CSV table of C-alpha atoms in Angstrom, one decimal:
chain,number,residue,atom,x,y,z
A,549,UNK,CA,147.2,144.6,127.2
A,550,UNK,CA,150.3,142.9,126.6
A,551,UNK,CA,150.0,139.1,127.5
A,552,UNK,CA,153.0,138.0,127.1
A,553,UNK,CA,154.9,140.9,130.3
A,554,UNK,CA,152.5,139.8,132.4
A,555,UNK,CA,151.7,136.1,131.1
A,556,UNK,CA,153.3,134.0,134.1
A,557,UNK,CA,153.9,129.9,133.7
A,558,UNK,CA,154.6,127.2,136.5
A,559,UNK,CA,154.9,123.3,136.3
A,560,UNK,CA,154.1,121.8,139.7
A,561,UNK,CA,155.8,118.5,140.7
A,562,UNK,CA,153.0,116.2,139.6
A,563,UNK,CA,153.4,117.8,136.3
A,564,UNK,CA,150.7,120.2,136.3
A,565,UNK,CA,151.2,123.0,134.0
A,566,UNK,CA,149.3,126.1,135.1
A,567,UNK,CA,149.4,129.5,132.6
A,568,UNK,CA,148.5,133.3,134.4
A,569,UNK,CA,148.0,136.4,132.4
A,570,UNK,CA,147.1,139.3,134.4
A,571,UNK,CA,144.6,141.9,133.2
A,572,UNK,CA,142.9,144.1,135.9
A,573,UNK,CA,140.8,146.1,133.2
A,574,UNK,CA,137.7,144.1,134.4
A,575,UNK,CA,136.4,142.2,137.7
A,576,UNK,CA,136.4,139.2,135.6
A,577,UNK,CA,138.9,136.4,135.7
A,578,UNK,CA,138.3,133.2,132.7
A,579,UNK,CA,139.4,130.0,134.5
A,580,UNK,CA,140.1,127.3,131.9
A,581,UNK,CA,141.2,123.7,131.9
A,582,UNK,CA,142.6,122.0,129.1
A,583,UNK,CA,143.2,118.1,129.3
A,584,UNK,CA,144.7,116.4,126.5
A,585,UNK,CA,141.8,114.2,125.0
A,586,UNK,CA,139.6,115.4,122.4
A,587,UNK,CA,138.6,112.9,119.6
A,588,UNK,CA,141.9,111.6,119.2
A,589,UNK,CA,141.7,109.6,122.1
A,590,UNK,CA,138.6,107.8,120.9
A,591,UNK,CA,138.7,104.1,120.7
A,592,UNK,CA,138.7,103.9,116.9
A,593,UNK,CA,135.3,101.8,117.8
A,594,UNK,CA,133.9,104.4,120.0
A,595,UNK,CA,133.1,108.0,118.4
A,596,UNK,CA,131.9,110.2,120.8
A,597,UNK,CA,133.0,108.9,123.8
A,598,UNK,CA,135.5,112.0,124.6
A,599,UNK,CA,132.2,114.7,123.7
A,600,UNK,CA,129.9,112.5,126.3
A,601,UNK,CA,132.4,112.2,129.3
A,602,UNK,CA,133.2,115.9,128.6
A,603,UNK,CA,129.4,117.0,128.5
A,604,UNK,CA,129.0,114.6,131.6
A,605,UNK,CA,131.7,116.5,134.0
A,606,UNK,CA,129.8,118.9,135.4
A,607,UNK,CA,126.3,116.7,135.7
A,608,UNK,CA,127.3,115.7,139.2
A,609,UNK,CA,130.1,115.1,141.3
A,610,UNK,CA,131.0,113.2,144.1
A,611,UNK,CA,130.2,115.9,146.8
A,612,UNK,CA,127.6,118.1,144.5
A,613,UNK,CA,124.2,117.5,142.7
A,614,UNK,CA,124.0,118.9,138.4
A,615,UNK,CA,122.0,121.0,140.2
A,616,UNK,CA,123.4,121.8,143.0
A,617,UNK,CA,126.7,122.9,140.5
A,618,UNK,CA,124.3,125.2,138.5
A,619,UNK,CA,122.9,126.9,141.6
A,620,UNK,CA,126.5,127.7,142.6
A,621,UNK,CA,127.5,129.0,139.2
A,622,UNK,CA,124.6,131.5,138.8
A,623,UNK,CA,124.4,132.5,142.1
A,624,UNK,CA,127.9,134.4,141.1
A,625,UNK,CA,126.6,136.1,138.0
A,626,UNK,CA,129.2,133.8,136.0
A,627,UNK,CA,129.0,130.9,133.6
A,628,UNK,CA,130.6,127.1,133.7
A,629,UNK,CA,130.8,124.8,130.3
A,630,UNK,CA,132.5,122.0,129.3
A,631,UNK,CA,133.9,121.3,126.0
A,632,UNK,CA,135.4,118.7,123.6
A,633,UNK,CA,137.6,119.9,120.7
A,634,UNK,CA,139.7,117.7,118.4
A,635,UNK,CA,142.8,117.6,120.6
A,636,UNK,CA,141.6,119.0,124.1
A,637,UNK,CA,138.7,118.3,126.2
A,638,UNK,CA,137.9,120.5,129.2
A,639,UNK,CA,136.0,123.0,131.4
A,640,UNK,CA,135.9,126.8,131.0
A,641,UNK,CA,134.4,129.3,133.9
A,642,UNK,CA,133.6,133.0,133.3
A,643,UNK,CA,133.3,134.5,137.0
A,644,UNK,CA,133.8,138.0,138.9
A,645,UNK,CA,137.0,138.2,140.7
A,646,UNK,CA,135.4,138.4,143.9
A,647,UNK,CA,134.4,134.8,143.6
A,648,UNK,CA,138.0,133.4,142.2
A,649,UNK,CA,138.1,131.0,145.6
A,650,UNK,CA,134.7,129.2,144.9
A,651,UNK,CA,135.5,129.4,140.6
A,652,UNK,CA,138.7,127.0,141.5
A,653,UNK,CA,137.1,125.2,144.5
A,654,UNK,CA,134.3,124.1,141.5
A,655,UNK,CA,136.8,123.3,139.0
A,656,UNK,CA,138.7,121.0,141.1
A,657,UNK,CA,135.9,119.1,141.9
A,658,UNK,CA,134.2,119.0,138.3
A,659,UNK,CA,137.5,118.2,136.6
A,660,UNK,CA,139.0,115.5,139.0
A,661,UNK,CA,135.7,113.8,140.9
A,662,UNK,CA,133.0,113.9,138.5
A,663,UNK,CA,130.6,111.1,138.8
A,664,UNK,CA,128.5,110.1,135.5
A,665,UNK,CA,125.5,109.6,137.1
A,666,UNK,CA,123.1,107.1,134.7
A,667,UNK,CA,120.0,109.8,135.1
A,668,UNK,CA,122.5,112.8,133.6
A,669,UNK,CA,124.1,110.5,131.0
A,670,UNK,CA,121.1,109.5,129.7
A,671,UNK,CA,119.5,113.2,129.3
A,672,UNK,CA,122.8,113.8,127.5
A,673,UNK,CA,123.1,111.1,125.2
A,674,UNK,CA,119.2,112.1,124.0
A,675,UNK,CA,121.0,115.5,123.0
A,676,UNK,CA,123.6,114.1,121.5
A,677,UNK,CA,121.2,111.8,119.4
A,678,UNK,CA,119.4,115.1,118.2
A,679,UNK,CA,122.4,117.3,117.3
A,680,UNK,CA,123.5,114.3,115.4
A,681,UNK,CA,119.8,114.1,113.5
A,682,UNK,CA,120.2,117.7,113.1
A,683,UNK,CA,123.4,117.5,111.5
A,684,UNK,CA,122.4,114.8,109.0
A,685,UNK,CA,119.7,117.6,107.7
A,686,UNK,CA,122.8,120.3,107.2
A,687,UNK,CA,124.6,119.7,104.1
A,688,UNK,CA,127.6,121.7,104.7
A,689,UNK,CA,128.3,119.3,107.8
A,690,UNK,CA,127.5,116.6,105.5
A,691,UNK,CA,130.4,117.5,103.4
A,692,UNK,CA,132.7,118.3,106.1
A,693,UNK,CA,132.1,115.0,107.7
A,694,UNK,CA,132.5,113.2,104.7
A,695,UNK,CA,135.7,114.8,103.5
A,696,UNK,CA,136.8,113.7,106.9
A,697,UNK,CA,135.9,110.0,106.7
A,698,UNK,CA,138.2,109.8,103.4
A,699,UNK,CA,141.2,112.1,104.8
A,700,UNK,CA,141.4,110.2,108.4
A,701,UNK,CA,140.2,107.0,107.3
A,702,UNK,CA,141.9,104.2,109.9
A,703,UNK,CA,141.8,106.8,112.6
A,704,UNK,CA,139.4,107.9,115.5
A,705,UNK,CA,139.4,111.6,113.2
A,706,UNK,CA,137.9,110.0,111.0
A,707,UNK,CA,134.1,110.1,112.8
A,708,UNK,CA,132.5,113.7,113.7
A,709,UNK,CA,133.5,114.7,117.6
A,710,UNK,CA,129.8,113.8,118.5
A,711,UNK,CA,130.5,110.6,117.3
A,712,UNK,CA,128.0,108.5,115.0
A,713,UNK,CA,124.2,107.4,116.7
A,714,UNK,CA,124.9,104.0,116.4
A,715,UNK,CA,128.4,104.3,118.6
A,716,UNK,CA,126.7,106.9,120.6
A,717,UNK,CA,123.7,105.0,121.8
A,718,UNK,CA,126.0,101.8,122.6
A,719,UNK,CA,128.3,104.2,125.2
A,720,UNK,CA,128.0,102.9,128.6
A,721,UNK,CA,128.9,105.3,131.9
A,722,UNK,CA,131.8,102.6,133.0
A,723,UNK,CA,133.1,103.3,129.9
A,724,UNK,CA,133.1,107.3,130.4
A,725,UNK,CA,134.5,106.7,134.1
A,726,UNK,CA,137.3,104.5,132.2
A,727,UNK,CA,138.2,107.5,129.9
A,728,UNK,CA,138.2,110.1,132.4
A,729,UNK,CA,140.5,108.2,134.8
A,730,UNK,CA,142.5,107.4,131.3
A,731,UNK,CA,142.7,110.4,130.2
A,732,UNK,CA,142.0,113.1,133.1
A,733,UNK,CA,145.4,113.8,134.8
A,734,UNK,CA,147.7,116.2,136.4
A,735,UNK,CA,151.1,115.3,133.6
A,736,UNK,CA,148.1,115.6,130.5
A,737,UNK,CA,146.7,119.0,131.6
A,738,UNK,CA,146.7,122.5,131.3
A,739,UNK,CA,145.2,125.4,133.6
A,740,UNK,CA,145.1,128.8,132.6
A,741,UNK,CA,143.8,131.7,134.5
A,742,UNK,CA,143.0,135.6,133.0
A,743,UNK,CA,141.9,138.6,133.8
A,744,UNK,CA,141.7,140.1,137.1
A,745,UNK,CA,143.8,138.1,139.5
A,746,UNK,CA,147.5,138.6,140.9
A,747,UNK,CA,149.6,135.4,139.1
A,748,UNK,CA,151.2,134.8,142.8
A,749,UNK,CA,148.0,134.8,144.5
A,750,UNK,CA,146.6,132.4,141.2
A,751,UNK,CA,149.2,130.0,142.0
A,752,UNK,CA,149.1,129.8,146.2
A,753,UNK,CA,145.3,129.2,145.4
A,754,UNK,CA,146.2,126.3,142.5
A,755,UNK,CA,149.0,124.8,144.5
A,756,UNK,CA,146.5,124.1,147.5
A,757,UNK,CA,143.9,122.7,144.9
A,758,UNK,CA,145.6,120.7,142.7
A,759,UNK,CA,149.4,120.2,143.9
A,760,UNK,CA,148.6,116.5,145.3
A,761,UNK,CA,146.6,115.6,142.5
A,762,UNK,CA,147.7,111.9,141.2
A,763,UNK,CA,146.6,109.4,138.7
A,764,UNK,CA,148.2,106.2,138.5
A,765,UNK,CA,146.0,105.1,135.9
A,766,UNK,CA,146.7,107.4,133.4
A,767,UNK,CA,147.9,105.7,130.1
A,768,UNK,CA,149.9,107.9,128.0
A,769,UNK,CA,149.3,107.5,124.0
A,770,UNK,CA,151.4,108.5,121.2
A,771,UNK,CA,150.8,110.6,118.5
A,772,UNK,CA,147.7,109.9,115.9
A,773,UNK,CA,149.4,107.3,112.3
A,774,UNK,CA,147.9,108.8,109.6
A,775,UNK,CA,148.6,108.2,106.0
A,776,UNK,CA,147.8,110.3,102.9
A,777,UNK,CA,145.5,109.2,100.8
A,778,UNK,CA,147.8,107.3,97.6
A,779,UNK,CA,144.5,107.9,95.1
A,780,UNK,CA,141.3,110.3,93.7
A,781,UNK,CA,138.2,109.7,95.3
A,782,UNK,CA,135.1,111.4,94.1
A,783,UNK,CA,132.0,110.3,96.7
A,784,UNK,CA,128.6,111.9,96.5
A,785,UNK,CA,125.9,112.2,98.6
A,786,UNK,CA,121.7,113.0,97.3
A,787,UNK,CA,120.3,115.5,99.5
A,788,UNK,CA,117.4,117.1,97.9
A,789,UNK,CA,118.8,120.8,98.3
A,790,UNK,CA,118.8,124.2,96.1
A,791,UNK,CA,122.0,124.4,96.5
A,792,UNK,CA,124.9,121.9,96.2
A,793,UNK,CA,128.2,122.0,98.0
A,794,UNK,CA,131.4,120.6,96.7
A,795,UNK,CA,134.9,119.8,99.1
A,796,UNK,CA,138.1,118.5,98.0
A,797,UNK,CA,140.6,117.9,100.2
A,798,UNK,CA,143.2,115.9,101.5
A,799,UNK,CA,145.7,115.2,104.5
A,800,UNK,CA,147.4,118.8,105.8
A,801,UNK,CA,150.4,119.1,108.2
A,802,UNK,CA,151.2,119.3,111.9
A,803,UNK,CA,151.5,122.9,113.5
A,804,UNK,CA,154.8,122.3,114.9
A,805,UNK,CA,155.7,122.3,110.7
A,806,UNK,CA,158.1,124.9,110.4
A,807,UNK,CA,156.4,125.8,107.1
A,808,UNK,CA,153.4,126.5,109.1
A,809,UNK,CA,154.1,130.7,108.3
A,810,UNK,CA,154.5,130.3,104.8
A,811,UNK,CA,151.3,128.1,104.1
A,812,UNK,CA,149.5,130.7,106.7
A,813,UNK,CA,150.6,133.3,103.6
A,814,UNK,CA,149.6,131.1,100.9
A,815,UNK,CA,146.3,130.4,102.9
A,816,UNK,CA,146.0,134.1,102.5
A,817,UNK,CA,146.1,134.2,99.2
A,818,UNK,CA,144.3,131.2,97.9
A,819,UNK,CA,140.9,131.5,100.3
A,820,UNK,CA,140.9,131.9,103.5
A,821,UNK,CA,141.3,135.5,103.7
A,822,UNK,CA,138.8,138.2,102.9
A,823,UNK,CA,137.7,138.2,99.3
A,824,UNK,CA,139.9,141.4,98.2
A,825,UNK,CA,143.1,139.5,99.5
A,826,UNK,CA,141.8,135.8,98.8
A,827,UNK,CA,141.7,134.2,95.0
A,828,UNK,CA,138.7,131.9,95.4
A,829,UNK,CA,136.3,134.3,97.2
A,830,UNK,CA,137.0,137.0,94.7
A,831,UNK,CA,137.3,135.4,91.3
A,832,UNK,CA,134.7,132.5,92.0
A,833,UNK,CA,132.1,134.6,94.3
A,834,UNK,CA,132.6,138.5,93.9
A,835,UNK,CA,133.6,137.8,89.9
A,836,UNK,CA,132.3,134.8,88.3
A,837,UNK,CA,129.0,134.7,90.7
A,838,UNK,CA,129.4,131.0,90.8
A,839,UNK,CA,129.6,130.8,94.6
A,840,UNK,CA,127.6,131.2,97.4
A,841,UNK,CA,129.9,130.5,99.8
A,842,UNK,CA,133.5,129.4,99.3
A,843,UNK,CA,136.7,128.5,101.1
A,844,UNK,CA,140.6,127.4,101.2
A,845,UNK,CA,143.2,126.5,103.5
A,846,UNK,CA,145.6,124.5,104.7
A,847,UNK,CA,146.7,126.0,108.3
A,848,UNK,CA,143.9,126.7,110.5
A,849,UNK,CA,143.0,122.6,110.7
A,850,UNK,CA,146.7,121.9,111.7
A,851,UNK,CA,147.1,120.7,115.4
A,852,UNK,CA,148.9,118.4,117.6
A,853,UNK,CA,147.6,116.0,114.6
A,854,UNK,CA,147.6,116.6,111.2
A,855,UNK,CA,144.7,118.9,109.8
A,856,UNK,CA,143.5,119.1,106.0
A,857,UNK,CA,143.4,120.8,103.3
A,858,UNK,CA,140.0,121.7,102.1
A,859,UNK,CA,138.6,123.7,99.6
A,860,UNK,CA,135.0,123.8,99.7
A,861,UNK,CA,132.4,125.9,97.7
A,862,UNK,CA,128.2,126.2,97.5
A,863,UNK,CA,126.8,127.1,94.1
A,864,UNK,CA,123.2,126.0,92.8
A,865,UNK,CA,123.5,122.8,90.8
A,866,UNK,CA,123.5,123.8,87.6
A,867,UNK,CA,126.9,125.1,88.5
A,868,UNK,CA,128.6,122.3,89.7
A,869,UNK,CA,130.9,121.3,87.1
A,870,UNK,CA,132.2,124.9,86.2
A,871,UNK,CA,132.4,125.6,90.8
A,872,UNK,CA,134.3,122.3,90.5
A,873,UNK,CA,136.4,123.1,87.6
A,874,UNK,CA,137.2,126.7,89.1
A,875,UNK,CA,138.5,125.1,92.4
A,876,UNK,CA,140.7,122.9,90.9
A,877,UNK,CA,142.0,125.4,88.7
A,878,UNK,CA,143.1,128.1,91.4
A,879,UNK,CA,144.8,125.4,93.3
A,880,UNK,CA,146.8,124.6,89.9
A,881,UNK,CA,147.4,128.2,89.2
A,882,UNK,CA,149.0,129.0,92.4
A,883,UNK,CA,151.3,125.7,92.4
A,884,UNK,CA,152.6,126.7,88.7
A,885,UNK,CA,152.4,130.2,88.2
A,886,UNK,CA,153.1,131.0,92.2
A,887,UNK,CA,151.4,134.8,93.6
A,888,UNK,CA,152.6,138.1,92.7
A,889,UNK,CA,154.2,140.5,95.1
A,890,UNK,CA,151.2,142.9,95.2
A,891,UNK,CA,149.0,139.5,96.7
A,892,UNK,CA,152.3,138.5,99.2
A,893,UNK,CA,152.2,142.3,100.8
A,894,UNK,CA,148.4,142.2,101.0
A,895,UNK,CA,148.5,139.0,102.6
A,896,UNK,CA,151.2,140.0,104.9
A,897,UNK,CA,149.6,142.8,105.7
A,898,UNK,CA,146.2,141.3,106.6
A,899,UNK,CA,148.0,138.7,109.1
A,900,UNK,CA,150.1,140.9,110.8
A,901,UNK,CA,147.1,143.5,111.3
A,902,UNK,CA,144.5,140.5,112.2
A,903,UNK,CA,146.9,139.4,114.9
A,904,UNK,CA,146.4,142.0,117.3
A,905,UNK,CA,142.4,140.6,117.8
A,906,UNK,CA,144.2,137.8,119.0
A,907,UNK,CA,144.6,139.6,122.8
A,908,UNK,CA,140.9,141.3,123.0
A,909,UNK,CA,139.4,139.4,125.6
A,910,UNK,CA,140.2,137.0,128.1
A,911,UNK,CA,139.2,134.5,126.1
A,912,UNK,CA,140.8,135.2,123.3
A,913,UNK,CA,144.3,135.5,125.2
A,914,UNK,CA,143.7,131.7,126.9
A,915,UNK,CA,143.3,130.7,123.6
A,916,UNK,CA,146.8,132.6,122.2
A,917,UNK,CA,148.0,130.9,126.2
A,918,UNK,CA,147.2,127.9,124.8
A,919,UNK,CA,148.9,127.4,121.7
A,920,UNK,CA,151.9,129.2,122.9
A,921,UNK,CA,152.3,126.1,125.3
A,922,UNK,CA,150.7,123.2,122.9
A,923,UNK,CA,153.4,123.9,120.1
A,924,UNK,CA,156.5,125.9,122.1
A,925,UNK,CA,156.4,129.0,120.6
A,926,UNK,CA,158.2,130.8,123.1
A,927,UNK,CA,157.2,133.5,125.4
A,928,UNK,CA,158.2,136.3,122.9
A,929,UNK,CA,155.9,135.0,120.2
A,930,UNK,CA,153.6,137.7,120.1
A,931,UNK,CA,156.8,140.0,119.5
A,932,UNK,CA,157.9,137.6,116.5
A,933,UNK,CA,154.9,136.5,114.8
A,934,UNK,CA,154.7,139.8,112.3
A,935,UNK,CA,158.8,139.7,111.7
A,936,UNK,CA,158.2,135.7,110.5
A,937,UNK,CA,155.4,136.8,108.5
A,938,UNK,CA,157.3,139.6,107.0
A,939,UNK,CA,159.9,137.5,105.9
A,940,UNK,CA,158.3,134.9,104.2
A,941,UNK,CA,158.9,135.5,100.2
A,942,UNK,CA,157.0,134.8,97.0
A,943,UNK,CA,159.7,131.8,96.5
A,944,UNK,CA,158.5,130.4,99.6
A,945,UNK,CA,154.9,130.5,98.7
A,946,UNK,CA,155.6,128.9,95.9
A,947,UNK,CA,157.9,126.2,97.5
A,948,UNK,CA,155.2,125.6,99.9
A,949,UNK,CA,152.5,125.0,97.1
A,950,UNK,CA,154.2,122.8,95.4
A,951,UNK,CA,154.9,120.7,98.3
A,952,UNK,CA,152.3,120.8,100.3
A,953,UNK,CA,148.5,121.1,97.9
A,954,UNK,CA,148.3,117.5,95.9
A,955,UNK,CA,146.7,118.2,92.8
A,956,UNK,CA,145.7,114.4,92.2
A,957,UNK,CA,145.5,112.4,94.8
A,958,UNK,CA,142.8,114.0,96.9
A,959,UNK,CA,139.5,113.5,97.9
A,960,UNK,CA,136.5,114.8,96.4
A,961,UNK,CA,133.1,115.4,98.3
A,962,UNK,CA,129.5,116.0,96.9
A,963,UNK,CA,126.5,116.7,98.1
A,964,UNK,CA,123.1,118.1,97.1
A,965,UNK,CA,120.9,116.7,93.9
A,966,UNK,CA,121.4,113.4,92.0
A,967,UNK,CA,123.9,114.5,88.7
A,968,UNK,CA,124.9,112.0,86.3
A,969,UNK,CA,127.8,113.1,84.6
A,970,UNK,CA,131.1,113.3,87.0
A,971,UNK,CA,133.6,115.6,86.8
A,972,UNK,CA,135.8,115.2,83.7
A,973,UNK,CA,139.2,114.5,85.9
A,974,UNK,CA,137.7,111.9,88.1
């Protein structure tokens, strides 16, 4: 399938943006809709109040019951969810073509009338509470959420999307209905529909459903302020583990960067790709058996708002210092002795062949749908991607390294057993 011949896209008057890409290969059509307010929007005071009116959407409405919602959904054989990602909260559906009229007829009413009824919220905050316990136990998330605290420090990225338990069991259900009627509105969403559905018929059926939708309330916000880190931080955290997991990271760059491709390719080659194209994976895990686990990259955080950098590694404890040490060192090597042209064909090679699994299912393809609108890429991106890649040089790579990965002022997460002696550079 080729998404982009057949991937239609329409902007009602209300400012409604609605993506179609047709693939009749299967009865089934994915029915997605993207509003813009993941964590971001967060109060800075509030974690988690984004992930709880985004779990609460579906848990009653003003003219169905939770249950009455579920009953509907498996009585087609197809599947409803609601999610809440950095940037985007929002409700995807799974559903045979033959019920496309009651799949958008449910989607309008969870997206724009849900409810929040006290009994639902209250059943969902008790989850929330437990994912949150469950995470304190897992010591990669530990890390992760850590590194975050230091990198978006001042910011509402700064707190895990569930949010914290304290913030979490403060949340009242006026203030979900404020964010939803905030946040939720025709100018700060996205629909796309794929799979088995005619793009004309997709937008007669949207235009009757969501053409007069209006929020007055809606209160546009500007882009997320956040500054890089001027100094080394070294925090660590006891967790009586057998292993011990070390990230170091700091503030990453925008998608819309137009050195986006090139840090893709030095990505690549640093640690995010397999371990016979990747540095770190091969020399630290498949070579020096120092890692258990390891990992590099600057890209795949990037967003509407700045991602990271992170490098991140698990080793047992004895190996901390030389895991550590071996990080820090590969991040130096590639900023002053760049990559040779063996490791910039491998990695080109790898990315333009990988790209293709971008289109294999429906879901997939909303996803690719979704970016190609989020960041402008153009209609005929699919088509350019491999020539950009193919054009990026090993002078680039280098360029990119040494602007981009600070070797000093970064911050570096610990967790696992008590150690005494820090790392000699902090």
């Amino acid at each position: 399938m080729d998404p982009v011949k057949q991937f239609s896209r329409y902007r009602f008057d209300n400012d409604l943006t609605l993506l179609v890409s047709e693939n009749p290969n299967l009865p089934l059509v994915s029915i997605n809709a993207f509003t813009l307010a993941g964590t971001n929007r967060n109060p800075l005071q509030q974690p988690g109040l984004a992930m709880l009116t985004s779990r609460l959407l579906d848990e009653g409405t003003e003219n169905y019951h939770a249950n009455e919602i579920s009953e509907m959904v498996e009585n087609t054989g197809g599947s409803l969810s609601t999610f809440c990602e950095r940037e985007v909260s929002g409700i995807s559906e799974l559903i045979g073509s033959s019920h496309l009229t009651l799949g958008l007829d449910l989607l309008q009413e969870v997206l724009l009338s849900p409810i929040f009824p006290e009994e639902r919220f209250e059943i969902e905050r008790q989850k929330v509470l437990s994912h949150l316990q469950a995470m304190s136990d897992d010591p990669l998330l530990v890390a992760n959420n850590w590194l975050n605290s230091w990198i978006y420090n001042g910011s509402p990225l700064q707190y895990p999307i569930l949010g914290t338990k304290k913030s979490v069991g403060n949340l009242k259900t006026s203030e979900l209905r404020d964010f939803h009627r905030e946040n939720f509105a025709p100018q700060n969403t996205i629909l796309i529909v794929v799979g088995d559905v005619e793009s004309d018929h997709i937008l007669s059926l949207c235009e009757e459903r969501f053409a007069d939708w209006a929020n007055s309330e809606y209160r546009p916000v500007g882009p997320l302020s956040i500054e890089k880190q001027k100094n080394p931080v070294l925090h660590e955290h006891t967790m009586e583990t057998e292993q011990i997991t070390i990230f170091l990271g700091h503030l990453g760059i925008r998608r819309v960067n137009p050195d986006y491709y090139a840090l893709q390719v030095m990505d690549t080659i640093l640690g995010s790709g397999p371990g016979f194209t990747s540095r770190i994976p091969r020399r630290l895990r498949d070579e020096q058996g120092l890692a258990y686990n390891t990992y590099a990259g600057i890209s795949p955080s990037s967003g509407l708002d700045p991602g990271r950098f992170v490098a991140w590694i698990t080793t047992s404890p004895a190996n901390r210092k030389k895991a550590l040490d071996g990080l820090q060192r590969e991040v130096n090597d590639l900023i002053q002795k760049g990559i040779t042209d063996q490791e910039l064909t491998m990695a080109q090679d790898y990315l333009t062949g990988n790209f293709v699994f971008k289109f294999q299912s429906n879901i997939s393809v909303t996803q690719f749908l979704l970016s190609t609108e989020l960041y402008h890429l153009g209609q005929n991106y699919m088509h350019q991607y491999p020539k950009i890649i193919r054009e990026i040089t090993q002078e680039k790579v280098s360029q990119v390294a040494c602007q981009y990965l600070d070797t000093v002022n970064y911050a570096t997460v610990v967790v696992g057993p008590s150690y005494d002696t820090k790392p000699d550079n902090q």
